[in-house]
Short mmCIF file of C-alpha atoms in Angstrom, two decimals:
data_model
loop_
_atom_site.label_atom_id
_atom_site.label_comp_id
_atom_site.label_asym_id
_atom_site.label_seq_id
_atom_site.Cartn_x
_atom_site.Cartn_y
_atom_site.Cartn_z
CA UNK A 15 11.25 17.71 -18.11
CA UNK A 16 11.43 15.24 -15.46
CA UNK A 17 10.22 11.74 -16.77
CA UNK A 18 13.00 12.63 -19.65
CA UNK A 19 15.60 12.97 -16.90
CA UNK A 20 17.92 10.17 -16.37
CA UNK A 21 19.02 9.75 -12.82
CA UNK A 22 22.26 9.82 -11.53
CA UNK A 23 23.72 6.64 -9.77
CA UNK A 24 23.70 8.02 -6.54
CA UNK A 25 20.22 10.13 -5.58
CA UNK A 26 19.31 12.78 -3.32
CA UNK A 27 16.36 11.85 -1.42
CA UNK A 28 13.76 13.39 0.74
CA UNK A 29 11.38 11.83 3.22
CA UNK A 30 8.66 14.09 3.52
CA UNK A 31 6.38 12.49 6.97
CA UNK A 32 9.59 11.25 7.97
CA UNK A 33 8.14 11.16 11.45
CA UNK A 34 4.96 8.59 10.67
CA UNK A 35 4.36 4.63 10.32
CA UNK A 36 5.09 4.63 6.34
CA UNK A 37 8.19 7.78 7.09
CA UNK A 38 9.92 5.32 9.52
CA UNK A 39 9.33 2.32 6.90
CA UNK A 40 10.86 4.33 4.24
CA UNK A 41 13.93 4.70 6.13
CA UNK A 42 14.29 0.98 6.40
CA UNK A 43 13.01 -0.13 2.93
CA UNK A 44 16.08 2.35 1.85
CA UNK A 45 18.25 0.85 4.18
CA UNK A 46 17.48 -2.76 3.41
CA UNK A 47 17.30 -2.63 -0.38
CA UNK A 48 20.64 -0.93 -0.60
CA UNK A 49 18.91 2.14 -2.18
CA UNK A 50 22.01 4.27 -4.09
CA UNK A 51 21.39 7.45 -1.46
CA UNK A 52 23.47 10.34 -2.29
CA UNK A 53 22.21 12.64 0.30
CA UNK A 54 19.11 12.03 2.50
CA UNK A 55 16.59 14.57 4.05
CA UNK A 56 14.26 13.72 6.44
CA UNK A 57 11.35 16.12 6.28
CA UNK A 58 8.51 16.70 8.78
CA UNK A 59 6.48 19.23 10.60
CA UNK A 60 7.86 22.31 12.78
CA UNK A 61 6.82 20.13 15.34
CA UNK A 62 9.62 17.44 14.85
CA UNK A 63 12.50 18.95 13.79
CA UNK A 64 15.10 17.88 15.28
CA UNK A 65 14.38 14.43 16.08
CA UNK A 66 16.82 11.99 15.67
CA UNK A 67 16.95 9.01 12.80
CA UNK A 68 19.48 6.30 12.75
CA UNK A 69 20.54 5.50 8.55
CA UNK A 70 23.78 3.62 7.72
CA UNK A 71 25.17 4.12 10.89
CA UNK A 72 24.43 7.68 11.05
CA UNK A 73 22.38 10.51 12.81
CA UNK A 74 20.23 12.05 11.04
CA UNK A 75 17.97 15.33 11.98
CA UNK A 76 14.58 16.07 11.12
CA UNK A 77 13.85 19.52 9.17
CA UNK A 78 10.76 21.25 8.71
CA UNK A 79 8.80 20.61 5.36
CA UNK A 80 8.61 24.07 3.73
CA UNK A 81 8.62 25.01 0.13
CA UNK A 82 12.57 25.17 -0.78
CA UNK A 83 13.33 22.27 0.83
CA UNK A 84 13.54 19.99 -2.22
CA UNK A 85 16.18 22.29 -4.43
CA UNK A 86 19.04 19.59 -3.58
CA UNK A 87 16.60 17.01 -3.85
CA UNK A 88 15.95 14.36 -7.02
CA UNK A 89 13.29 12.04 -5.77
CA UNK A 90 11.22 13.00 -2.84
CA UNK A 91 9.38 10.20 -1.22
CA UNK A 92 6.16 11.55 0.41
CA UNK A 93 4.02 10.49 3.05
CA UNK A 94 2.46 13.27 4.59
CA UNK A 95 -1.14 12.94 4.38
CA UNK A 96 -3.20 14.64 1.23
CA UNK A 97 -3.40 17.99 2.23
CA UNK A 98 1.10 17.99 2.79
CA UNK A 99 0.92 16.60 -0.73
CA UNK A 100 -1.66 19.12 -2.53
CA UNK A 101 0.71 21.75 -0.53
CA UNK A 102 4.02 20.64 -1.27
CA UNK A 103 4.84 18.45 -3.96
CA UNK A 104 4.29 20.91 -6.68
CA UNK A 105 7.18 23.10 -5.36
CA UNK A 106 9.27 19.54 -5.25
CA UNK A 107 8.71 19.25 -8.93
CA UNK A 108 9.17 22.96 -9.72
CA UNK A 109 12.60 22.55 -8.27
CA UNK A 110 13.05 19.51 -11.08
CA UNK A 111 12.50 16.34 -8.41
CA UNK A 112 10.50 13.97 -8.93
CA UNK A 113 7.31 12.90 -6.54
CA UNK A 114 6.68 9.54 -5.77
CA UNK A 115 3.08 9.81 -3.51
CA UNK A 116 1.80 8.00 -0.79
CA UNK A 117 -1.63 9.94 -0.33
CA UNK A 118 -4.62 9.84 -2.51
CA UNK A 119 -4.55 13.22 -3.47
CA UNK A 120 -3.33 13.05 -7.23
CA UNK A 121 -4.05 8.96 -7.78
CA UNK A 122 -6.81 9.30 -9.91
CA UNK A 123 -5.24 12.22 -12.26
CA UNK A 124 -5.35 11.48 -15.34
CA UNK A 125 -1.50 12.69 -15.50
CA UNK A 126 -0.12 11.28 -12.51
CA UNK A 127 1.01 7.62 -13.24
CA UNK A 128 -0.87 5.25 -10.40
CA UNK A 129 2.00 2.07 -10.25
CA UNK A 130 2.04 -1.23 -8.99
CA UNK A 131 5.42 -2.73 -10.10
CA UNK A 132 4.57 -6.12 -10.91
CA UNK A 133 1.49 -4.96 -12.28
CA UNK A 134 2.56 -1.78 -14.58
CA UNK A 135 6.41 -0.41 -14.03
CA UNK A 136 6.36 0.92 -17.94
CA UNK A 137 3.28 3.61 -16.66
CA UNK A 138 6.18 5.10 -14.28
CA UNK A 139 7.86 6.93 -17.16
CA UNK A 140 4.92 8.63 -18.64
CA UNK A 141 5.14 10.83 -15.48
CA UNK A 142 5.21 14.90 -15.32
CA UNK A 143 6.73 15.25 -12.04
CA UNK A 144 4.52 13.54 -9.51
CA UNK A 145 4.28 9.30 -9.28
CA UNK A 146 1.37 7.88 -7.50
CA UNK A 147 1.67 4.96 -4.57
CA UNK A 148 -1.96 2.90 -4.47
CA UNK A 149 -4.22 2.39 -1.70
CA UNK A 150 -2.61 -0.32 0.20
CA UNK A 151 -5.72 -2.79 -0.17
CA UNK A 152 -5.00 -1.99 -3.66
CA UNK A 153 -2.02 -2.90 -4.18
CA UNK A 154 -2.42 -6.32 -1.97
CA UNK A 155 -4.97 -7.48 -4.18
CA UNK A 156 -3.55 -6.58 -7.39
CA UNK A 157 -0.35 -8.10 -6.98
CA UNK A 158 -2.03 -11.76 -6.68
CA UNK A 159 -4.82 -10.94 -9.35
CA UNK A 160 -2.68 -9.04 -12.18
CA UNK A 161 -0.69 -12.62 -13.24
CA UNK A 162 -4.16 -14.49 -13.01
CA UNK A 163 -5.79 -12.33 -15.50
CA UNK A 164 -2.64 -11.95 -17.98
CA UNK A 165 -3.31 -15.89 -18.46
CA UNK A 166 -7.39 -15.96 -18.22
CA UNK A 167 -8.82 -12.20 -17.68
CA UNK A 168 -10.87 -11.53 -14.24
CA UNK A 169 -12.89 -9.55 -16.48
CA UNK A 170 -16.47 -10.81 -15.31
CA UNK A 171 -16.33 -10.06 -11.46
CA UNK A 172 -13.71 -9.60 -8.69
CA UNK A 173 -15.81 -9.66 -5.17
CA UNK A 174 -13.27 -8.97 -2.19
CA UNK A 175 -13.54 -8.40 1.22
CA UNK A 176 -10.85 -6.77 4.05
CA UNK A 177 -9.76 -7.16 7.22
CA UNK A 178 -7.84 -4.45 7.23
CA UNK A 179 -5.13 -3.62 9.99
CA UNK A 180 -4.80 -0.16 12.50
CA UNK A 181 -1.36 0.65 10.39
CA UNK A 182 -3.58 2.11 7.81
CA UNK A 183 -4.58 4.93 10.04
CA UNK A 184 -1.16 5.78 10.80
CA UNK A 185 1.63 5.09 14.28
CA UNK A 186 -1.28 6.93 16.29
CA UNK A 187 -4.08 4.42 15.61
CA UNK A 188 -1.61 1.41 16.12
CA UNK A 189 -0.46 2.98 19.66
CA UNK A 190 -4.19 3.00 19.84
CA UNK A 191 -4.68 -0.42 19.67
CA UNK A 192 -1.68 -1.44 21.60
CA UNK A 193 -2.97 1.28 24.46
CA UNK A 194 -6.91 -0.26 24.55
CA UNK A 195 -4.89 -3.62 24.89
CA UNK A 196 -2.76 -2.10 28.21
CA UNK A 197 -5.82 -0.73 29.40
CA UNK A 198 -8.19 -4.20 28.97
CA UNK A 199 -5.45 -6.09 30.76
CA UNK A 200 -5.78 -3.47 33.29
CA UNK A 201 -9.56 -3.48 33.90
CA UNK A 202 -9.58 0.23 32.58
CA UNK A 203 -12.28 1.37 30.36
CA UNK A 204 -11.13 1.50 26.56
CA UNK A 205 -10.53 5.12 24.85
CA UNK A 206 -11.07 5.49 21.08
CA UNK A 207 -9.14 9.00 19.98
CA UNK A 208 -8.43 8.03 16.45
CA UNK A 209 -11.15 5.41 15.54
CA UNK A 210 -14.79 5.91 16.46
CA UNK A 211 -14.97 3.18 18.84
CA UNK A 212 -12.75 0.48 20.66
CA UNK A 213 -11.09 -1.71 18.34
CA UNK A 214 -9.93 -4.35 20.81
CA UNK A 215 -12.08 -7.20 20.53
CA UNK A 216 -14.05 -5.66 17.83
CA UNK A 217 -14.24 -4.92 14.22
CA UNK A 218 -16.29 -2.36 12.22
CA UNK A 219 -16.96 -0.74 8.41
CA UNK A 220 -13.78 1.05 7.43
CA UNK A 221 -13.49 4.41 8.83
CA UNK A 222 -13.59 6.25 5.92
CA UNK A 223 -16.13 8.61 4.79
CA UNK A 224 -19.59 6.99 3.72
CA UNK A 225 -21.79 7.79 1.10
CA UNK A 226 -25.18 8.05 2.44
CA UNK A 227 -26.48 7.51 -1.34
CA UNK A 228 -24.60 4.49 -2.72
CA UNK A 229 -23.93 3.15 1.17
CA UNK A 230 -20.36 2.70 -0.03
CA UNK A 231 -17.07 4.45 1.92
CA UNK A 232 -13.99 5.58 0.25
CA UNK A 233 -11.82 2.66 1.02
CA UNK A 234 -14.21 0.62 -1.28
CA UNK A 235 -14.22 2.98 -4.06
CA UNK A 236 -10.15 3.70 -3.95
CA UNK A 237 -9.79 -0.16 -4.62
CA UNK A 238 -12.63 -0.33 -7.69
CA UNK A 239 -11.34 3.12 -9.04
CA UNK A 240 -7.62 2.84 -8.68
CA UNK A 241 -7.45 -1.29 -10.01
CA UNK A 242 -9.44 0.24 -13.50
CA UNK A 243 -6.72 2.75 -13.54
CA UNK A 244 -3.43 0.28 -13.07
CA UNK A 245 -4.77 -2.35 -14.99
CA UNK A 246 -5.61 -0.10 -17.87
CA UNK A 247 -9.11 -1.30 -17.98
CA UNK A 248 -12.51 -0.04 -17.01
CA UNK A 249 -14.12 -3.71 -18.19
CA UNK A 250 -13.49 -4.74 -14.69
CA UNK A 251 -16.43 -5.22 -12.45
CA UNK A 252 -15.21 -5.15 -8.38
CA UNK A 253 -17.39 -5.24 -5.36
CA UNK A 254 -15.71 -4.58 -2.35
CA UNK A 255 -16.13 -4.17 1.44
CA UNK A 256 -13.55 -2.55 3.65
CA UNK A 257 -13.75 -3.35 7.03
CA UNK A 258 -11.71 -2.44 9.98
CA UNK A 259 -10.30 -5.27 12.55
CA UNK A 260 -8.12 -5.18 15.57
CA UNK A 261 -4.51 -6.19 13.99
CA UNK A 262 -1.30 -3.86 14.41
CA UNK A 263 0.03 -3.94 10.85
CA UNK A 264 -1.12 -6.65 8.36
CA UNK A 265 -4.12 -6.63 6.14
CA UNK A 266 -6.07 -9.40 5.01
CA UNK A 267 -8.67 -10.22 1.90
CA UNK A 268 -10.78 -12.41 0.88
CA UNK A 269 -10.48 -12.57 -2.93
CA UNK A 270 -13.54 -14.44 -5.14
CA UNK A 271 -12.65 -14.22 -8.69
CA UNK A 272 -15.13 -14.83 -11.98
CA UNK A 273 -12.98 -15.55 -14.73
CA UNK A 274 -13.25 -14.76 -18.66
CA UNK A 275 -12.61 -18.17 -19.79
CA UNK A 276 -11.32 -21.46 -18.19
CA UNK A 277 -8.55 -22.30 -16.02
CA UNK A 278 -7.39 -25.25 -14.31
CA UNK A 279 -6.67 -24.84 -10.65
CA UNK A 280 -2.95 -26.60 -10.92
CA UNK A 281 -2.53 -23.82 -14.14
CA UNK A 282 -3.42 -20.98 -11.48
CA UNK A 283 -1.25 -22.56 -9.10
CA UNK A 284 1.50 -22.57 -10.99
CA UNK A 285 0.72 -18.59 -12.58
CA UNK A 286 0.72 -17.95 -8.73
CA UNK A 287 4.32 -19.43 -8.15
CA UNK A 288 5.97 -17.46 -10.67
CA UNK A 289 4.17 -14.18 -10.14
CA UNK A 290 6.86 -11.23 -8.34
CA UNK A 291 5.94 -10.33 -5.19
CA UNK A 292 3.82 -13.38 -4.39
CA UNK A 293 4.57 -16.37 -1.65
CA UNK A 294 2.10 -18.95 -1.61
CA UNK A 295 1.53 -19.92 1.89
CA UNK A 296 -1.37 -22.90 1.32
CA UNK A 297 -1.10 -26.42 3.76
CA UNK A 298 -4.50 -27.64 3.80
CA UNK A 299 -3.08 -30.47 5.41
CA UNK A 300 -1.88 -28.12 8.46
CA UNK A 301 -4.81 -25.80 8.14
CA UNK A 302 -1.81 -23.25 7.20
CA UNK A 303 -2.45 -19.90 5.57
CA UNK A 304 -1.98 -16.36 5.31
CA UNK A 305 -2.08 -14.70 8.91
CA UNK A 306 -1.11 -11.11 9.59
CA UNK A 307 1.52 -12.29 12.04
CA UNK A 308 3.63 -14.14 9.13
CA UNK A 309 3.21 -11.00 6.74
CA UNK A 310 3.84 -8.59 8.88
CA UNK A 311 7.47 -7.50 8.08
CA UNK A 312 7.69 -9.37 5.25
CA UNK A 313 8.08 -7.93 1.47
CA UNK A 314 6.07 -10.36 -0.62
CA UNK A 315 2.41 -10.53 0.02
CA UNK A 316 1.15 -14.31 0.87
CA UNK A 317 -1.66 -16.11 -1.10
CA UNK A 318 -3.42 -19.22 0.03
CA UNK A 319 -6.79 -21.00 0.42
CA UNK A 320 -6.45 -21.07 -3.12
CA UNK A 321 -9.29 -23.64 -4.04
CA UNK A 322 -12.26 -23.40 -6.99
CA UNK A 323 -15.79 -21.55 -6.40
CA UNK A 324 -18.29 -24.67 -6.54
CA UNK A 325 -20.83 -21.85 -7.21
CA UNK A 326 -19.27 -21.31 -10.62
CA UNK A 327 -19.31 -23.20 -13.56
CA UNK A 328 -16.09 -25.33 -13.90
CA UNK A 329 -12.73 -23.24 -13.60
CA UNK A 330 -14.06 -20.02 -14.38
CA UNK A 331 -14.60 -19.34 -10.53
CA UNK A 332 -11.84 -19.13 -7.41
CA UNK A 333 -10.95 -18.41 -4.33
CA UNK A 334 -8.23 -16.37 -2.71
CA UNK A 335 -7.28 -15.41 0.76
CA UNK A 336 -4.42 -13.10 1.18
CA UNK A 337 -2.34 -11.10 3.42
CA UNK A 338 -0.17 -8.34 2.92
CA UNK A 339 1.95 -5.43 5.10
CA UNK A 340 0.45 -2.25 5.08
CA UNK A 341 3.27 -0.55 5.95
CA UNK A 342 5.60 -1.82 3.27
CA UNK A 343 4.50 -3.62 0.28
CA UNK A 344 1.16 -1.19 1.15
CA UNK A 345 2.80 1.89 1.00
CA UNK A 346 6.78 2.20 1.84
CA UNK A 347 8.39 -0.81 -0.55
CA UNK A 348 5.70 0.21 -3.12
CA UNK A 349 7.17 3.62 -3.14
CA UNK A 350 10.62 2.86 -2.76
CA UNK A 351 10.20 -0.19 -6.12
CA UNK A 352 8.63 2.91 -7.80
CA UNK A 353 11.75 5.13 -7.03
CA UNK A 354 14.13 1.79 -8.24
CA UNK A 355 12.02 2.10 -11.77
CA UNK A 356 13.39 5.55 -11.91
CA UNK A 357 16.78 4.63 -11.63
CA UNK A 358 16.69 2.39 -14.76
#
């Protein structure tokens, strides 16, 4: 079985969406972190192969995704969109490698481990084949609200709110952006291919699908669903709203907490300081916090405007404001920390 497997020092890996935003990211978050690569395959549609990919100083060609391409493979890094995944990932674990998944398709099944690494690295080796990767506003908020309620449990009521960046609808929608930017400096009239409308001066409810019935999209209920899941607990209540704003690659969120029991802003502050994955970025003084700009490329997601509720009764209630990259600590480093855990 797989999760009973232990890896060898040195891995074969496979990119599947080599081609895309979070493919490209993987390459680097490999790169960067030293990764112990074996072999590497870099996996795409018939489209692509062929295309070139620098990786430690060599070339490396895309091939086309297909069902025996993972029998020299042990971990198989996937970013394909849903569909790639429901088609392909159970012939990657048939051929004994293991799936680390950047869609949604198999997050909320009940045997596919769903892993934030600060938050639950143990739920990695309960796996059958096939490791989950969060929704990226997921993950951003968890990773600032997981140490908080080890200490004092968020139990009562997490409200947040996104500003979520064009990098979460892939390289085409942040081309997009960049392209509506060409054309306003131009005096040309904006064209929305991937998006509904403009995004360029403009912001709008996330552009997934909408329930007519609750009034809620499916960015909104990925982040209540998938949070229950990591953190073990359905006695979480979360009320979100996903919105869509014109930023290449870093989302934001505003983060209101309702604590359990008591806790002393300097006690958060210093929960926040020694949480992984966390940078506090918070000069009141300067007016200085989280921005897209100073996350964007960055591994750790930044916290600030950390600062009580006064609409709550004494340190029970806080605010957060955070920022995170989409591309990596979103989706790619996520993955790739996922793949380290199986290497242990």
């Amino acid at each position: 079985e797989n999760s009973s497997r232990t890896m060898a020092k040195a891995v074969r890996v496979a990119i599947a969406g080599a081609t895309g935003a979070v493919g490209v990211e993987f390459l680097r978050c490999l790169e960067q972190r030293n990764f112990p690569v074996a072999s590497l395959k870099l996996l795409a549609s018939a489209r692509s192969v062929g295309k070139p990919f620098q990786f430690r100083g060599e070339t490396l060609k895309v091939e086309e995704l297909t069902d025996d391409s993972f029998k020299d493979v042990d971990i198989a890094l996937f970013s394909a969109g849903g569909a790639q995944s429901k088609r392909f990932a159970p012939s990657a674990v048939k051929a004994n490698c293991v799936v680390v998944d950047n869609s949604s398709f198999y997050r909320m099944h009940p045997d596919v481990p769903l892993v934030v690494p600060e938050v639950n690295p143990q739920a990695v080796h309960a796996h059958k084949g096939i490791i989950a990767n969060p929704n990226c506003s997921t993950i951003i908020m968890n990773v600032p609200v997981w140490p908080i309620h080890q200490v004092a449990p968020v139990t009562e009521r997490i409200i947040v709110s996104t500003y979520q960046a064009a990098s979460g609808a892939g390289a085409a929608a942040m081309y997009e952006l960049e392209q509506q930017a060409r054309d306003w400096s131009a005096g040309k009239p904006l064209e929305a291919k991937i998006f509904p409308r403009p995004l360029l001066f403009n912001l709008f409810s996330h552009n997934s699908k909408m329930s007519e019935e609750t009034g809620s999209n499916e960015e909104e209920v990925k982040m209540i669903k998938e949070t229950a899941k990591i953190f073990g607990t359905e006695d979480i209540g979360i009320s979100a709203t996903c919105v869509r704003v014109p930023v290449l690659r870093a989302h934001c969120e505003s983060i209101n907490l309702t604590l359990s029991k008591p806790l002393s802003e300097a006690d958060l502050r210093a929960v926040l300081a020694k949480a992984p994955g966390l940078t506090i970025m918070d000069d009141r003084k300067a007016n200085r916090f989280p921005e897209p700009n100073d996350a964007s490329g960055k591994d750790n997601v930044l916290v600030g405007r950390i600062r009580a509720d006064p609409s709550q009764p004494a340190g029970i209630g806080y605010n957060l404001f955070v920022s995170g990259d989409q591309l990596l600590k979103g989706a790619a480093l996520n993955a790739v920390q996922i793949a380290e855990l199986l290497l242990r």
